[in-house]
mmCIF file of N, CA and C in Angstrom:
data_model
loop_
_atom_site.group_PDB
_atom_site.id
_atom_site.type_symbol
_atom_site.label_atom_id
_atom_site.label_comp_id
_atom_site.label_asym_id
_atom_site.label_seq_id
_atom_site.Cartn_x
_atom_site.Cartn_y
_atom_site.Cartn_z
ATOM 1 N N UNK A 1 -49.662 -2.961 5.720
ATOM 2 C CA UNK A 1 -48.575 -2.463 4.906
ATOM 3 C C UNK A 1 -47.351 -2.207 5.793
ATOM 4 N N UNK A 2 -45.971 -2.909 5.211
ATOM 5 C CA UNK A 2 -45.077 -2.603 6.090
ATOM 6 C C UNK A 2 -44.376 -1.449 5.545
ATOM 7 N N UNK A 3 -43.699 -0.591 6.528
ATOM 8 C CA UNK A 3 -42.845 0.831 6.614
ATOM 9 C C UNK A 3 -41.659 0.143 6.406
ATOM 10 N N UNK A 4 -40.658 0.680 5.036
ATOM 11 C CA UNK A 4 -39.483 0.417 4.851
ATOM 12 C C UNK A 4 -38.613 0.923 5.130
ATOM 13 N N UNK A 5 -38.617 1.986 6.141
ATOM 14 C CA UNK A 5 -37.679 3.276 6.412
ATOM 15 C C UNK A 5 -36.561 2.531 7.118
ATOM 16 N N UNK A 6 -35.702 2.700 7.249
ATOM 17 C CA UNK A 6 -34.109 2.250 7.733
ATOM 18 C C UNK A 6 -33.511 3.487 8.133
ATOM 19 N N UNK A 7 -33.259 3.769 9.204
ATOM 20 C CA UNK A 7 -32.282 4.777 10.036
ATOM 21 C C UNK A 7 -30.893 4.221 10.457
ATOM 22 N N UNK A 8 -29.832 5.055 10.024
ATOM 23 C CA UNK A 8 -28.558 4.247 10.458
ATOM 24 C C UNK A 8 -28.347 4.565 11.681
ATOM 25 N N UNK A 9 -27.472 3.266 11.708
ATOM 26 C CA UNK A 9 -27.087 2.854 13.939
ATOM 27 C C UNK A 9 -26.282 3.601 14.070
ATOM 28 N N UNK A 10 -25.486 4.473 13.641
ATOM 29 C CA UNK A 10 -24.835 5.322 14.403
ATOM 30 C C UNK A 10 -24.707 7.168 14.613
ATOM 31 N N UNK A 11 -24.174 7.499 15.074
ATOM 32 C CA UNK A 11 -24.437 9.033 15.328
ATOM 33 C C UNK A 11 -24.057 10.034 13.902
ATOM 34 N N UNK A 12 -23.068 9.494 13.094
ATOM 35 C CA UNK A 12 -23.364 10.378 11.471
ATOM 36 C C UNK A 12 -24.109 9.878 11.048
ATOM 37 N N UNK A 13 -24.717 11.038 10.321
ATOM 38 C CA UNK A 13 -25.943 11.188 9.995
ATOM 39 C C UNK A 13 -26.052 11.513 8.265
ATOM 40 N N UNK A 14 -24.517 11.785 7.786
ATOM 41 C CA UNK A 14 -24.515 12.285 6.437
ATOM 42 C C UNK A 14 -24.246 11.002 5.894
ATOM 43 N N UNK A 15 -24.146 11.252 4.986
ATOM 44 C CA UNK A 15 -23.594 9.927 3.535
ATOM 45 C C UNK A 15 -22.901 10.519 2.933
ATOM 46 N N UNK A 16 -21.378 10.056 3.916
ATOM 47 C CA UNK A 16 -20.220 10.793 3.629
ATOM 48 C C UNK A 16 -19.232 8.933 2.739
ATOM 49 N N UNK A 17 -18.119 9.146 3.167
ATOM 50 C CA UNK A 17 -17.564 8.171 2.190
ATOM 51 C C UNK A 17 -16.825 7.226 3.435
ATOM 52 N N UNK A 18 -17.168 7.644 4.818
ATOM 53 C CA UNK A 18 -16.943 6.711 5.909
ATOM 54 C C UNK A 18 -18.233 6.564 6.501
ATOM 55 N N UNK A 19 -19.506 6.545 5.560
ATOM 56 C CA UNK A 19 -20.672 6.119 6.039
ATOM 57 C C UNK A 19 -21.252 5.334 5.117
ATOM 58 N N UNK A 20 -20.865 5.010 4.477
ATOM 59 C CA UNK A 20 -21.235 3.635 3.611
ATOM 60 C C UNK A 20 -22.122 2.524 4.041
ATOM 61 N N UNK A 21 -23.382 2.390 3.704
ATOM 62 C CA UNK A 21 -24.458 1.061 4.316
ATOM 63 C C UNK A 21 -24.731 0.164 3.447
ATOM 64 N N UNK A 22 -24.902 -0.667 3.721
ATOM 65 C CA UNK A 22 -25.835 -1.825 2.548
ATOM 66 C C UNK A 22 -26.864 -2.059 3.481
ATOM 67 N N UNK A 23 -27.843 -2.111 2.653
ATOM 68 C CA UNK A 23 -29.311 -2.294 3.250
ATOM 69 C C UNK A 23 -29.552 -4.240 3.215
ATOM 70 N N UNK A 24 -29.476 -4.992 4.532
ATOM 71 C CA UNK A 24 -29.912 -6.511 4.409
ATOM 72 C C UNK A 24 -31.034 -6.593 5.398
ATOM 73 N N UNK A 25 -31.449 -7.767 5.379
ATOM 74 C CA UNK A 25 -32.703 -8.295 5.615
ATOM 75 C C UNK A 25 -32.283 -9.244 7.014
ATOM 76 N N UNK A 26 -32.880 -9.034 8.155
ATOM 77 C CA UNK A 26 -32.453 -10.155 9.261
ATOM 78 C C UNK A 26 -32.938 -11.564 8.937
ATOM 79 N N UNK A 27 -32.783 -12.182 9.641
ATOM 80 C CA UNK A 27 -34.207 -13.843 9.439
ATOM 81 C C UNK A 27 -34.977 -13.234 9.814
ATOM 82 N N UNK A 28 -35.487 -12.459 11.218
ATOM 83 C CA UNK A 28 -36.842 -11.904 11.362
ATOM 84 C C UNK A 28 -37.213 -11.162 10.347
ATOM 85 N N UNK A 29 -36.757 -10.961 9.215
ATOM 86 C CA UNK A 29 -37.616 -10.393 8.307
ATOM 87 C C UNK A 29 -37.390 -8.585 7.994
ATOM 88 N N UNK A 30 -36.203 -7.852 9.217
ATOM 89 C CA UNK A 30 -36.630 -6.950 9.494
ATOM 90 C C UNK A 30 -35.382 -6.491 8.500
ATOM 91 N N UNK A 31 -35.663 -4.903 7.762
ATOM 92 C CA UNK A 31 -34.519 -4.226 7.195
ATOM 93 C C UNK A 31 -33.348 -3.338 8.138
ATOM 94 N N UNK A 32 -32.318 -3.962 7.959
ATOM 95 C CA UNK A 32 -31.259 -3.149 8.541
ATOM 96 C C UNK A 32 -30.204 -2.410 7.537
ATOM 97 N N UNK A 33 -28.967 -1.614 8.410
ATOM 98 C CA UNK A 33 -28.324 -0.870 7.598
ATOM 99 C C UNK A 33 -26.916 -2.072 8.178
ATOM 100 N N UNK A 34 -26.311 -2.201 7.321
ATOM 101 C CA UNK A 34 -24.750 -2.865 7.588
ATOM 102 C C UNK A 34 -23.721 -2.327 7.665
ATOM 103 N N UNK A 35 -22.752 -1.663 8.055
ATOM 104 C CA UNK A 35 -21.627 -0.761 7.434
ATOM 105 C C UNK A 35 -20.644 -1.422 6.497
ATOM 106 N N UNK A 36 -20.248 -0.689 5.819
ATOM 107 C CA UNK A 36 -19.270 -1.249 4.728
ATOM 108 C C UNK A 36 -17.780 -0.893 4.938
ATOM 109 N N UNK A 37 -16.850 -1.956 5.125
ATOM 110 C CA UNK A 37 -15.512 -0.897 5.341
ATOM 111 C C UNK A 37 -15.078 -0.487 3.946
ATOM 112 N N UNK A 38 -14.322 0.353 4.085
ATOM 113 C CA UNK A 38 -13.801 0.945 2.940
ATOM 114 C C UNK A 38 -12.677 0.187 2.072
ATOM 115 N N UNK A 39 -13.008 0.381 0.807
ATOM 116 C CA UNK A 39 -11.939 -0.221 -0.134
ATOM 117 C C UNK A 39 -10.533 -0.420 0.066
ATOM 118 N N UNK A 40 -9.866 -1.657 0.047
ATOM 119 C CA UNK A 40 -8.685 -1.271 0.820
ATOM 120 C C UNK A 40 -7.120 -1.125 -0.422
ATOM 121 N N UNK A 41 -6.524 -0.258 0.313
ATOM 122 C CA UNK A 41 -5.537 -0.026 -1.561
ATOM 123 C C UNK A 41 -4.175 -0.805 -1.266
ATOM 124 N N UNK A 42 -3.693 -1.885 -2.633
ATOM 125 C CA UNK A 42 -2.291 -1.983 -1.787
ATOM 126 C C UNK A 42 -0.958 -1.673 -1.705
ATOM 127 N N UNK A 43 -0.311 -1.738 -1.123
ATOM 128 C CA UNK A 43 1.167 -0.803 -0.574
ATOM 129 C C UNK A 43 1.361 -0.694 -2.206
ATOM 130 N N UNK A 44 2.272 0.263 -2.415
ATOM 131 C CA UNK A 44 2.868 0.426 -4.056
ATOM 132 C C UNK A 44 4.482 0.595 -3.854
ATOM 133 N N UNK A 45 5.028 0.323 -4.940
ATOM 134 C CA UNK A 45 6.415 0.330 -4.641
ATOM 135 C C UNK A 45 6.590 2.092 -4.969
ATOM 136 N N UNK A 46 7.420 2.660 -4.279
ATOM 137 C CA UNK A 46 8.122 4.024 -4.455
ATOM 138 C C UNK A 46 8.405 4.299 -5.494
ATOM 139 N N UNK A 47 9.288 3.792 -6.173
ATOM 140 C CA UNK A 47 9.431 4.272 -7.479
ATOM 141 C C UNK A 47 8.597 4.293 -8.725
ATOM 142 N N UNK A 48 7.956 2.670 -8.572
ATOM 143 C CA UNK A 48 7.378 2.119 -10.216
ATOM 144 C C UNK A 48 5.926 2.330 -9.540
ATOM 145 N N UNK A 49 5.862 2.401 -8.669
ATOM 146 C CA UNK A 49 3.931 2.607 -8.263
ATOM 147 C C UNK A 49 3.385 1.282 -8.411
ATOM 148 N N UNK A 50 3.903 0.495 -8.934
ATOM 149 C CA UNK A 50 3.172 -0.832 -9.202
ATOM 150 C C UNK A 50 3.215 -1.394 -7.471
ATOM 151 N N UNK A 51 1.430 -2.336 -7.603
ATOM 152 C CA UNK A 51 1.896 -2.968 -6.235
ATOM 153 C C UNK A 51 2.479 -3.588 -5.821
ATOM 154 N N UNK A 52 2.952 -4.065 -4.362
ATOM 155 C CA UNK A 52 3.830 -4.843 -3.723
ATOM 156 C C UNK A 52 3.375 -6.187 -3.781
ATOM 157 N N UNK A 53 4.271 -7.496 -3.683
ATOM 158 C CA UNK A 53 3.677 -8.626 -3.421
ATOM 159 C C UNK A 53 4.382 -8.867 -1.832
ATOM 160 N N UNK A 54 3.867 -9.439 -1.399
ATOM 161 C CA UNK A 54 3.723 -9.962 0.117
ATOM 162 C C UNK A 54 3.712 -9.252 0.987
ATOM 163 N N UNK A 55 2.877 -8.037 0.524
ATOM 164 C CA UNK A 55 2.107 -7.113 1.631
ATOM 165 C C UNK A 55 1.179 -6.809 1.437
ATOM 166 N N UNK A 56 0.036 -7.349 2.595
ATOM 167 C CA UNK A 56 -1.204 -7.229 2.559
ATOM 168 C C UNK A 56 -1.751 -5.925 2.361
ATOM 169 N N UNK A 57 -2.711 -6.068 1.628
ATOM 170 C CA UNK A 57 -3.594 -4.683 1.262
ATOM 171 C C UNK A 57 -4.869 -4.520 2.347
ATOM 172 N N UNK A 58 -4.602 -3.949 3.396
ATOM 173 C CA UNK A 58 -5.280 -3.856 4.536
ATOM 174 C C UNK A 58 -5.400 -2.356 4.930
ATOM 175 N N UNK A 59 -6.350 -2.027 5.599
ATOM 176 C CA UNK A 59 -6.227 -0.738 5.924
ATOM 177 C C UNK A 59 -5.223 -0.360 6.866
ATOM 178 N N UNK A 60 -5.261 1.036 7.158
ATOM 179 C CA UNK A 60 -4.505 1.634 7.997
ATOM 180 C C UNK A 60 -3.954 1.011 9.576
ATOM 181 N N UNK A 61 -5.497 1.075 10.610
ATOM 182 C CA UNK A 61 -5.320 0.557 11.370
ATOM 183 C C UNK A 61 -5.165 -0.403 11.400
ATOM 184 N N UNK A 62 -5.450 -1.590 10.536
ATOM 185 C CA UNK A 62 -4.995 -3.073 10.470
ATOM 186 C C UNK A 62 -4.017 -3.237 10.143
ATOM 187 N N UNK A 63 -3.341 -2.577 9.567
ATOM 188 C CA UNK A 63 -1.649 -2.725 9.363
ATOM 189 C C UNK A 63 -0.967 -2.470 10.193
ATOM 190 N N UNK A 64 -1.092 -1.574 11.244
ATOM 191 C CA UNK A 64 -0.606 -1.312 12.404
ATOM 192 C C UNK A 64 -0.794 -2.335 13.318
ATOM 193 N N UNK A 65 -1.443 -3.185 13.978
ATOM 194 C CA UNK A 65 -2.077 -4.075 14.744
ATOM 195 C C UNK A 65 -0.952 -5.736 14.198
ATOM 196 N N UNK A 66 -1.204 -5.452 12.525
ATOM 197 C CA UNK A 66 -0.043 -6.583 12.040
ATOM 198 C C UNK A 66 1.723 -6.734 12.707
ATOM 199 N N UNK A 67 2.046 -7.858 12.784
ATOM 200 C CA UNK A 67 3.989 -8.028 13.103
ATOM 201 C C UNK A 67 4.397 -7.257 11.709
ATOM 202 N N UNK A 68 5.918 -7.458 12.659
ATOM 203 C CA UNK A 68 6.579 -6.796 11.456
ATOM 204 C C UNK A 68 7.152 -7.926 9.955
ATOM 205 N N UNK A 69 7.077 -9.064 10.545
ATOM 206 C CA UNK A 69 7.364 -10.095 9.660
ATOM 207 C C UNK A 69 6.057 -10.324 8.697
ATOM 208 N N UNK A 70 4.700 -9.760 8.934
ATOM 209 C CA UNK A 70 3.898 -9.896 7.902
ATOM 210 C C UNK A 70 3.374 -8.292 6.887
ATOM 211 N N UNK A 71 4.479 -7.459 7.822
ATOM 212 C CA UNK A 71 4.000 -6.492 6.605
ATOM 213 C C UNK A 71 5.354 -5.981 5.509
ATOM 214 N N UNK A 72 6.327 -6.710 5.607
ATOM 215 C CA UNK A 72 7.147 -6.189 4.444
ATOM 216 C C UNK A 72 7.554 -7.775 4.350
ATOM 217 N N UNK A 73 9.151 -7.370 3.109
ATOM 218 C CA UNK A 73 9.566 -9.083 2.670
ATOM 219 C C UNK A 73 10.977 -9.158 3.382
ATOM 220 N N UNK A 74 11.341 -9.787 3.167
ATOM 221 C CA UNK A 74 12.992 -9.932 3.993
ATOM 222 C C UNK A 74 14.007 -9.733 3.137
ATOM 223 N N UNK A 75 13.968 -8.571 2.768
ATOM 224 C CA UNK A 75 15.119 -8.004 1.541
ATOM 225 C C UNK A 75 14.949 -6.584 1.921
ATOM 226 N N UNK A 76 16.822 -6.473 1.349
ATOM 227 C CA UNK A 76 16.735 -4.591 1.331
ATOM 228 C C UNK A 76 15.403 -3.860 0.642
ATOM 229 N N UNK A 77 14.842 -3.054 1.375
ATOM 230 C CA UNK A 77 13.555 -2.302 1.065
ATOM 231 C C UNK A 77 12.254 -2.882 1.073
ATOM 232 N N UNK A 78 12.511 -4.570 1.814
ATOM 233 C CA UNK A 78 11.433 -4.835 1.552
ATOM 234 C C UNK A 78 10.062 -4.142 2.269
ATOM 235 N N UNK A 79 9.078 -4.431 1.555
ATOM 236 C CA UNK A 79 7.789 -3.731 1.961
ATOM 237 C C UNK A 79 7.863 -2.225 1.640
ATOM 238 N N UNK A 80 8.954 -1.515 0.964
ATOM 239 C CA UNK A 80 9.141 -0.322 0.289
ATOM 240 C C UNK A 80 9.351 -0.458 -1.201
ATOM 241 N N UNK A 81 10.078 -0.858 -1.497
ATOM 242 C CA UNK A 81 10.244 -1.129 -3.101
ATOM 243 C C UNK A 81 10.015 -2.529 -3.493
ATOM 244 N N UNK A 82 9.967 -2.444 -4.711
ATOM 245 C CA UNK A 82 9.765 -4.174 -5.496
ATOM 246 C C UNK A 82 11.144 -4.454 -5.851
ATOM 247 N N UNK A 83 10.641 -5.735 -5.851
ATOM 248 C CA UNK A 83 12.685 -6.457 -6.242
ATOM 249 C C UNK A 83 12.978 -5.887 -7.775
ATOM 250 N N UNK A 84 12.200 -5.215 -8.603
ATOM 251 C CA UNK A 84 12.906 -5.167 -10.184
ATOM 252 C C UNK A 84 13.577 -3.482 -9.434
ATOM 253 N N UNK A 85 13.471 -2.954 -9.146
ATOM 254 C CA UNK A 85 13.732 -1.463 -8.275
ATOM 255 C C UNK A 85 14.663 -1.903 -8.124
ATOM 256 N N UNK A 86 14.807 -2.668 -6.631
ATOM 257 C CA UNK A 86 15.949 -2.814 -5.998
ATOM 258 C C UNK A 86 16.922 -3.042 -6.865
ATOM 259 N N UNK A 87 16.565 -4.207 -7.912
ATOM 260 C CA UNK A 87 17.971 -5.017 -8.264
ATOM 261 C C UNK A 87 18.641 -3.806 -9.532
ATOM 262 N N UNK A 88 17.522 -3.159 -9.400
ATOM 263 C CA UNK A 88 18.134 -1.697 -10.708
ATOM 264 C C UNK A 88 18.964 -0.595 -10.144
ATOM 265 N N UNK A 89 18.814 -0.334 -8.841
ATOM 266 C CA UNK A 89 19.298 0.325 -7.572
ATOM 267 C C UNK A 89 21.038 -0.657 -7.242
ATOM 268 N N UNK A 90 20.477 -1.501 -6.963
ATOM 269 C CA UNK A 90 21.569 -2.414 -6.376
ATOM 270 C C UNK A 90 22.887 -2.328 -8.082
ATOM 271 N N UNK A 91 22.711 -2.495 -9.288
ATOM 272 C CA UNK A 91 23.485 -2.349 -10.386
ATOM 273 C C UNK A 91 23.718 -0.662 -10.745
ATOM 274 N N UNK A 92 22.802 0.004 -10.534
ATOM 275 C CA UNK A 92 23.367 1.114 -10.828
ATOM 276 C C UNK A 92 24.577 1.540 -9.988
ATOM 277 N N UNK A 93 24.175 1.057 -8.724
ATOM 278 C CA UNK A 93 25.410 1.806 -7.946
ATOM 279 C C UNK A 93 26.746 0.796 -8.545
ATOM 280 N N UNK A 94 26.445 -0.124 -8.348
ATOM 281 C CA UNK A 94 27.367 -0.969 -8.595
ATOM 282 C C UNK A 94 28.206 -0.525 -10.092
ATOM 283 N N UNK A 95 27.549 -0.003 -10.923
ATOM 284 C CA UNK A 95 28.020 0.385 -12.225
ATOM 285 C C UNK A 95 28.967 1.691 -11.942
ATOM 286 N N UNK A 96 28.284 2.607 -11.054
ATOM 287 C CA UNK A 96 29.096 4.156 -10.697
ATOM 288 C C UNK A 96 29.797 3.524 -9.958
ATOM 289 N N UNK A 97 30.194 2.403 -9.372
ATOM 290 C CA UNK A 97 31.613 2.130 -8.377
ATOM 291 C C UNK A 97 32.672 2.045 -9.656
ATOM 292 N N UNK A 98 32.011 1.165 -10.693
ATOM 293 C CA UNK A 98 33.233 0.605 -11.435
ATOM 294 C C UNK A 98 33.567 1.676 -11.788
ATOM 295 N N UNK A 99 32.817 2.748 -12.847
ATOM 296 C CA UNK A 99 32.624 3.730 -13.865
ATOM 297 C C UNK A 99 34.023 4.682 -12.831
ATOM 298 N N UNK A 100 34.181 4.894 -11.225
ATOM 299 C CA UNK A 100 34.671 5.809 -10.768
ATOM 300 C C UNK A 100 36.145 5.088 -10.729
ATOM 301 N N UNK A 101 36.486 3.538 -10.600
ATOM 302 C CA UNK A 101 37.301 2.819 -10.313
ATOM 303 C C UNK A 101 38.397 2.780 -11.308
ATOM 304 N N UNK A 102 37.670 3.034 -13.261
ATOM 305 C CA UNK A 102 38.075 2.932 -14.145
ATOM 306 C C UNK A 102 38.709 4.530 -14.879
ATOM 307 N N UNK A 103 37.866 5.060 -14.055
ATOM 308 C CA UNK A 103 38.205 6.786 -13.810
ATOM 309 C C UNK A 103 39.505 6.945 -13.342
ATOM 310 N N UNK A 104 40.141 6.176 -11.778
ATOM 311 C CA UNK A 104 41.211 6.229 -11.013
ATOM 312 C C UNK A 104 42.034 5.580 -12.055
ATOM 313 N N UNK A 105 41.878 4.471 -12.640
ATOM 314 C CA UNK A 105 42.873 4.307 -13.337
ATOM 315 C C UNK A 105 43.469 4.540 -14.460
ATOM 316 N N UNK A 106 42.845 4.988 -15.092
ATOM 317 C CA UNK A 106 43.076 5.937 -16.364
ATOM 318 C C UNK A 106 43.756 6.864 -16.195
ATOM 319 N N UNK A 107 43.120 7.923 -14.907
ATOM 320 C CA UNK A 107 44.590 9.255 -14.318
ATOM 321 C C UNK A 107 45.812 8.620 -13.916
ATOM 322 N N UNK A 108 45.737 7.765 -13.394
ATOM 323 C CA UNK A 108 46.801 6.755 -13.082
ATOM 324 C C UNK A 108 47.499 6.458 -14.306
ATOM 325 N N UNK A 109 47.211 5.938 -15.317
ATOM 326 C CA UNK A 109 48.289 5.607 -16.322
ATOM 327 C C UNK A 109 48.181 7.354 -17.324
ATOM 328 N N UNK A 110 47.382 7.907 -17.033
ATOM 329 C CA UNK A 110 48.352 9.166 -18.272
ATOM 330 C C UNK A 110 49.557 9.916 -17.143
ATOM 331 N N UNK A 111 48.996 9.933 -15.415
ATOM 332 C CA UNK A 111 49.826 10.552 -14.632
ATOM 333 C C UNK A 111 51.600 9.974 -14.966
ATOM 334 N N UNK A 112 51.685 8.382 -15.502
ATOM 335 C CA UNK A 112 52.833 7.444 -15.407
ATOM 336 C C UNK A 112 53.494 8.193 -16.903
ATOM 337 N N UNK A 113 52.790 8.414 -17.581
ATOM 338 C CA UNK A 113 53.362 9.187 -18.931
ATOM 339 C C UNK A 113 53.992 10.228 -19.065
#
């Protein structure tokens, strides 16, 4: 009769949520523990929370280890906001330039009166 007991390879000892195993089978036949990395989440835009596209959903330290040309996009905010943000950002202001522009000129023609 074989003993199915499996002890994990490393020094924690709990079954915490960075101790995650899957139990596989070698070719010799024998049961081991595997570690599992953890689920990985991806970047979200700041405002809308929705995720980013062309930034990898990698963990922590693997994002760090990445260039800088593969973890954001090549636009204002990229790898911080999504382009529907930006381009709502980019018109709003653009709207309070006019809105203040149309302001100046209005005092301007009652000042001429």
């Amino acid at each position: 009769m074989v003993l199915n007991r499996v002890t994990y390879r490393r020094r924690l000892s709990y079954n915490t949520k960075s101790n995650k195993v899957l139990l596989t089978k070698t070719p010799g036949g024998k049961l081991v523990y595997h570690y599992a990395t953890k689920k990985t989440q991806a970047t979200k835009c700041g405002d809308c929370k929705r995720p980013l596209r062309g930034v990898p959903a990698v963990r922590p330290t693997k994002l760090a280890g990445l260039s800088k040309r593969v973890k954001g996009v090549s636009r204002a905010y990229g790898g911080s906001k999504c382009s529907g943000c930006v381009r709502s950002r980019i018109v709003r202001a653009f709207l309070i330039e006019e809105q203040k522009i149309v302001a100046r000129v209005l005092k301007a023609a009652q000042s001429k009166k």
